[in-house]
Tab-separated table of C-alpha atoms in Angstrom:
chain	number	residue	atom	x	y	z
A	1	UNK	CA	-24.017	56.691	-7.491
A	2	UNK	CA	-21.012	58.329	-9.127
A	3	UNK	CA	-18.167	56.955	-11.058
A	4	UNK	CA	-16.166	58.424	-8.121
A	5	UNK	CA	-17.921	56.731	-5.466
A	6	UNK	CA	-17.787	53.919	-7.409
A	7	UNK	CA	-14.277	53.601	-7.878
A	8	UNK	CA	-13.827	54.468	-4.036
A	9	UNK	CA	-15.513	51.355	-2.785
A	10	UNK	CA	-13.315	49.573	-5.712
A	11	UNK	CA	-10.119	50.804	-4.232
A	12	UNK	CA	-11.232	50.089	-0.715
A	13	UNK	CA	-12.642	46.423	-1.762
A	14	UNK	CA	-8.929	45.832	-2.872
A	15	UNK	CA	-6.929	46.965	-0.177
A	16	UNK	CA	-8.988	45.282	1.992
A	17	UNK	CA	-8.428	41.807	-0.293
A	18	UNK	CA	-4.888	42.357	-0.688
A	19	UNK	CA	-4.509	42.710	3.295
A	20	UNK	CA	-5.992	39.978	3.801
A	21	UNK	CA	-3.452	38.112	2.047
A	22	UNK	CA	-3.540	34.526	0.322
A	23	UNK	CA	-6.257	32.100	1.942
A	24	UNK	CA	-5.269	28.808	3.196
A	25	UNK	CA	-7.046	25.787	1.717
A	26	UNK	CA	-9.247	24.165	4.294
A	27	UNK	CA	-7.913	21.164	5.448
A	28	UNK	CA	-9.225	18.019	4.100
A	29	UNK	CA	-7.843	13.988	4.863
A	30	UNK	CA	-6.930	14.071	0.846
A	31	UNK	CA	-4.890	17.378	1.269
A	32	UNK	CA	-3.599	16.206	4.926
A	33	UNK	CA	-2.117	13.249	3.819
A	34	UNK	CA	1.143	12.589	2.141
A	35	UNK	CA	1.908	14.395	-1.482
A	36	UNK	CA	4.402	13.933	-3.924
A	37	UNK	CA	6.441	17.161	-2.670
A	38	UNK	CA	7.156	14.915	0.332
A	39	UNK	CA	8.225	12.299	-0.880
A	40	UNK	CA	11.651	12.344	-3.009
A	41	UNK	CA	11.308	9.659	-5.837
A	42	UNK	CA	7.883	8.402	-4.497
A	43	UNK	CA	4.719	7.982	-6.838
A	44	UNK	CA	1.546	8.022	-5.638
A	45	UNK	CA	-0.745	4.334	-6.380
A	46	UNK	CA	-3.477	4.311	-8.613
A	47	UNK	CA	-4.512	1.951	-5.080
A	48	UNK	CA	-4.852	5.407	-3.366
A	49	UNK	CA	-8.283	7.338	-3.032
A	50	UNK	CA	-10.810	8.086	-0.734
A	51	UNK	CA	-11.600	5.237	1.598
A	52	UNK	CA	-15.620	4.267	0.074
A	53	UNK	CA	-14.121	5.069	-3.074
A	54	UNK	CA	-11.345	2.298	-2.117
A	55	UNK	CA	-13.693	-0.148	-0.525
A	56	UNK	CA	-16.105	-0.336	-3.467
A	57	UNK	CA	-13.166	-1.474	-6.035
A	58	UNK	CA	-12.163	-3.983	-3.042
A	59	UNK	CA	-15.507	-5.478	-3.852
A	60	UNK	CA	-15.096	-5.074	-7.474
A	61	UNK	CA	-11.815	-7.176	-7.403
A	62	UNK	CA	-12.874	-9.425	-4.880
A	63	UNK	CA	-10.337	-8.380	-2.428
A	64	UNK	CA	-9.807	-10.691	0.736
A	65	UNK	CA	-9.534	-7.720	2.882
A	66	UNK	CA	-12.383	-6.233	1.777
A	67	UNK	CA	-14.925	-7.895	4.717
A	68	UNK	CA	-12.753	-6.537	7.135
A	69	UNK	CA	-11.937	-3.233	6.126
A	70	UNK	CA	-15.712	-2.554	4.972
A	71	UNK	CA	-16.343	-3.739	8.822
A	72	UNK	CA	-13.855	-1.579	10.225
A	73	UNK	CA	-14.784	2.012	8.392
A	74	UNK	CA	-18.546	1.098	9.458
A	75	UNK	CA	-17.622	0.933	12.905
A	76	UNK	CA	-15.312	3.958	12.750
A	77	UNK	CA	-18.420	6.119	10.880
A	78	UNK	CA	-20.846	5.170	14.495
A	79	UNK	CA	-17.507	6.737	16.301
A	80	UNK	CA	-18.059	9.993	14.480
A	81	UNK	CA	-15.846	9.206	11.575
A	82	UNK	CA	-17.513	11.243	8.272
A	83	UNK	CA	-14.441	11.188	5.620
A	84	UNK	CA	-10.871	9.450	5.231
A	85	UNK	CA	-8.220	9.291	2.312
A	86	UNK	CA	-5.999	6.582	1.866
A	87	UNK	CA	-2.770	6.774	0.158
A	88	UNK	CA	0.035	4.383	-1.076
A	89	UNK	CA	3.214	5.774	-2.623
A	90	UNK	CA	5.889	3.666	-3.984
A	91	UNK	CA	9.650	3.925	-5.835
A	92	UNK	CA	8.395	2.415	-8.899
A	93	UNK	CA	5.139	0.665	-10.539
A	94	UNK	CA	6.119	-2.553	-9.251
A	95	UNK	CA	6.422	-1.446	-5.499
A	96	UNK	CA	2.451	-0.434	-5.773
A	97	UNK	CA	1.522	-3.499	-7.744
A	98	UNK	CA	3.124	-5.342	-4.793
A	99	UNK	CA	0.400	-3.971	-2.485
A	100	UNK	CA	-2.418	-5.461	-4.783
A	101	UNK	CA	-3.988	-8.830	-3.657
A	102	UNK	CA	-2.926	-10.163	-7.465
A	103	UNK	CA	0.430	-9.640	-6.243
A	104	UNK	CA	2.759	-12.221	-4.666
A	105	UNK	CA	6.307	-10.098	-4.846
A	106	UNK	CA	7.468	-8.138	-2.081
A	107	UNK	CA	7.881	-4.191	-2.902
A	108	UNK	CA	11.099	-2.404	-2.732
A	109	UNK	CA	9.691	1.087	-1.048
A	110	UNK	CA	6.327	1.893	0.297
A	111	UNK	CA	4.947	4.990	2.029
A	112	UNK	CA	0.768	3.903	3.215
A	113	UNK	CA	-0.996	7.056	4.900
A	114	UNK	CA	-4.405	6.951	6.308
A	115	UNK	CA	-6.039	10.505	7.357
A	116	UNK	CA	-10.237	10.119	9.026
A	117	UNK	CA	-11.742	13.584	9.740
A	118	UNK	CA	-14.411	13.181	12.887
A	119	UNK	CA	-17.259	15.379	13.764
A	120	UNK	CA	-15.658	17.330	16.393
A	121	UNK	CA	-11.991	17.149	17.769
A	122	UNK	CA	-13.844	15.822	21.297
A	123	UNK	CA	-14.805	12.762	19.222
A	124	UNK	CA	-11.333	12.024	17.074
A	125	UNK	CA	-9.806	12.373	20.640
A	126	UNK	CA	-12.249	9.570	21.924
A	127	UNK	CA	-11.335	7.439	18.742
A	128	UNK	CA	-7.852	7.535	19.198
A	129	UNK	CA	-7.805	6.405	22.635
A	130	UNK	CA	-10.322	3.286	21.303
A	131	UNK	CA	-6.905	2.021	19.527
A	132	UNK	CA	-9.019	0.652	16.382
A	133	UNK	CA	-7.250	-0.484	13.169
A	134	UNK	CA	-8.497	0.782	9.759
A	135	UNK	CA	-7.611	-0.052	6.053
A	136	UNK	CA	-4.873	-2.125	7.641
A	137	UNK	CA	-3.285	0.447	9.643
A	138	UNK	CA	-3.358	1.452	13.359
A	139	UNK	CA	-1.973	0.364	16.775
A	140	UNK	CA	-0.875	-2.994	15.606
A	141	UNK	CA	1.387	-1.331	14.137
A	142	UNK	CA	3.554	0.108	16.880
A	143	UNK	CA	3.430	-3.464	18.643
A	144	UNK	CA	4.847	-4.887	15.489
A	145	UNK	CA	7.553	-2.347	16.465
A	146	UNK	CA	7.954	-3.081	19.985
A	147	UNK	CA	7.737	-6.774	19.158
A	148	UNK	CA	10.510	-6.601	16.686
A	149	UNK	CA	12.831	-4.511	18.937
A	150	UNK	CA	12.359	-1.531	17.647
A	151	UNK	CA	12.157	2.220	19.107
A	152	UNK	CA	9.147	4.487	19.919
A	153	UNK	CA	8.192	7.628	21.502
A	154	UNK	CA	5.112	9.071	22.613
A	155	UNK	CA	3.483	12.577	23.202
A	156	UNK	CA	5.258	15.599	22.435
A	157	UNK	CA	8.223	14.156	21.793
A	158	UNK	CA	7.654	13.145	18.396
A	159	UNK	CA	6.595	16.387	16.642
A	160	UNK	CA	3.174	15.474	16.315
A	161	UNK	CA	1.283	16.472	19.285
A	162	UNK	CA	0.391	15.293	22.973
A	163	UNK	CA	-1.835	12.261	20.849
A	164	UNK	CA	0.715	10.871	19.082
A	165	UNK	CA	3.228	7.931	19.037
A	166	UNK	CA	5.992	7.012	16.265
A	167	UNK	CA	8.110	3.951	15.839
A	168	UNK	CA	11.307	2.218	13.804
A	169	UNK	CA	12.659	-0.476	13.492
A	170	UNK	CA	14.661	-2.611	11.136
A	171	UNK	CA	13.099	-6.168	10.925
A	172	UNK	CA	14.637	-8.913	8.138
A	173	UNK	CA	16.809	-5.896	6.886
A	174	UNK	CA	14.091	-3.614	6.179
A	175	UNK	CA	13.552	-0.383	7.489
A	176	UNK	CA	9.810	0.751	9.200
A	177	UNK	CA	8.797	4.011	10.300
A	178	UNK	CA	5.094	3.876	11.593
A	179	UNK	CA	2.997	7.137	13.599
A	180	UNK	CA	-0.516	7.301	14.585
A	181	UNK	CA	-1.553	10.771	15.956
A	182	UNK	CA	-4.998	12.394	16.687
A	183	UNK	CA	-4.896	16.765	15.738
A	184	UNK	CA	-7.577	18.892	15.771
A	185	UNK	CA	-10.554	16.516	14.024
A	186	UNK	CA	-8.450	14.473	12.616
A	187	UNK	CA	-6.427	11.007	13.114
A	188	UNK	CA	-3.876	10.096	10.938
A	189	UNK	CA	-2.080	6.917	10.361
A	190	UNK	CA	1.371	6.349	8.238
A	191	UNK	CA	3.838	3.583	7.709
A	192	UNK	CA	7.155	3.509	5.820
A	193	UNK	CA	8.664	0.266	4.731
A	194	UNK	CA	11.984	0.527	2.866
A	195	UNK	CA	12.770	3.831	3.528
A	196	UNK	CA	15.040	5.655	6.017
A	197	UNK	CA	13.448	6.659	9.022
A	198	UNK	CA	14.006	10.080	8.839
A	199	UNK	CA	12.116	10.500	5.385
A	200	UNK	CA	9.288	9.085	7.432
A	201	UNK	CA	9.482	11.397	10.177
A	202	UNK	CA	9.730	14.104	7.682
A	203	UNK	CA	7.026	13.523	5.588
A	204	UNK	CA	4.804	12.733	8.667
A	205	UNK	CA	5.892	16.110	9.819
A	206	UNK	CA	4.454	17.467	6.817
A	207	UNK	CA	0.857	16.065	6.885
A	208	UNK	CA	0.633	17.384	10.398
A	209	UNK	CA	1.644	20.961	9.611
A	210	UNK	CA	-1.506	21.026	7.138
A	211	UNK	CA	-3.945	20.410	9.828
A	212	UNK	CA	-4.578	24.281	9.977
């Protein structure tokens, strides 16, 4: 083959790349979920990682909600469930110490995102509709809300798809902001405490618009 062939298929291997254009990441519960980028003045918890990851140092620390959530992600994994992420983001050090089981204060600001990828979108729609609680989050959640007073809305309304529901509601002077929502494979679950409602919405907004 000649230089000039050679540099022809060059030339056409790059035009071809360059319309193409920049790929998207593939979407993954630990890029899903919340980042710092969405969260003005929020830093993530070294209690965030990915959920066996999170159960083991449960163990580790003898965590009393270890027996539970270890029971919980087992039943979730015979529903289809193969990966999830877990994230805690708080205003300052002492907001994600709060969340520890060492801890006995109260935080200030606290953003807790759960995102499970499933086999097939079929089977994360199935799971949603089972309304099962994992890692401490899930449909409890949004009766807590209704309990309390608060507001919800459900379906399209709230941004998030036809599988979705959101809630708020201020309860001893404290602001929450909770969503569960099923997309594509994926469920996700979020709650704010301490912080406005719309940064909620907003950053809840954000996880879903990575689910590409």
């Amino acid at each position: 083959m000649t230089h000039r062939a050679l540099a022809a298929i060059f030339v056409a291997f790059f035009l071809t790349s360059c319309s193409l254009g920049p790929q998207k990441q593939a979407a993954t519960p630990q890029n899903i979920t919340q980042q710092i980028g969405d969260l003005p003045g929020m830093h993530k918890c070294d209690s965030s990682g990915e959920v066996n990851a999170v159960l083991q140092t449960e163990k580790q620390n003898g965590s009393p909600e270890y027996g539970v959530n270890a029971t919980e992600w087992a039943q979730w994994k015979r529903q289809g469930a193969s990966k999830a992420y877990f994230a805690v983001y708080g205003a300052s050090p002492a907001d994600c110490a709060a969340v520890t089981a060492r801890s006995t204060g109260a935080p200030r600001a606290l953003m807790v995102g759960l995102v499970v990828q499933f086999q097939n979108a079929d089977v994360a729609q199935r799971n949603y509709g089972r309304e099962s609680n994992l890692m401490g989050l899930g449909p409890k959640d949004i009766r807590f809300i209704e309990l309390a007073g608060g507001s919800t809305t459900f379906g399209t309304a709230t941004g998030l798809g036809p599988e979705s529901v959101t809630g708020s509601g201020v309860v001893a002077g404290t602001n929450y902001f909770v969503a569960q929502w099923q997309n594509k494979i994926f469920e996700s679950d979020f709650i704010g405490y301490g912080v406005a409602p719309s940064d909620g919405q907003e950053a809840v907004l954000d996880m879903n618009k990575r689910i590409v």
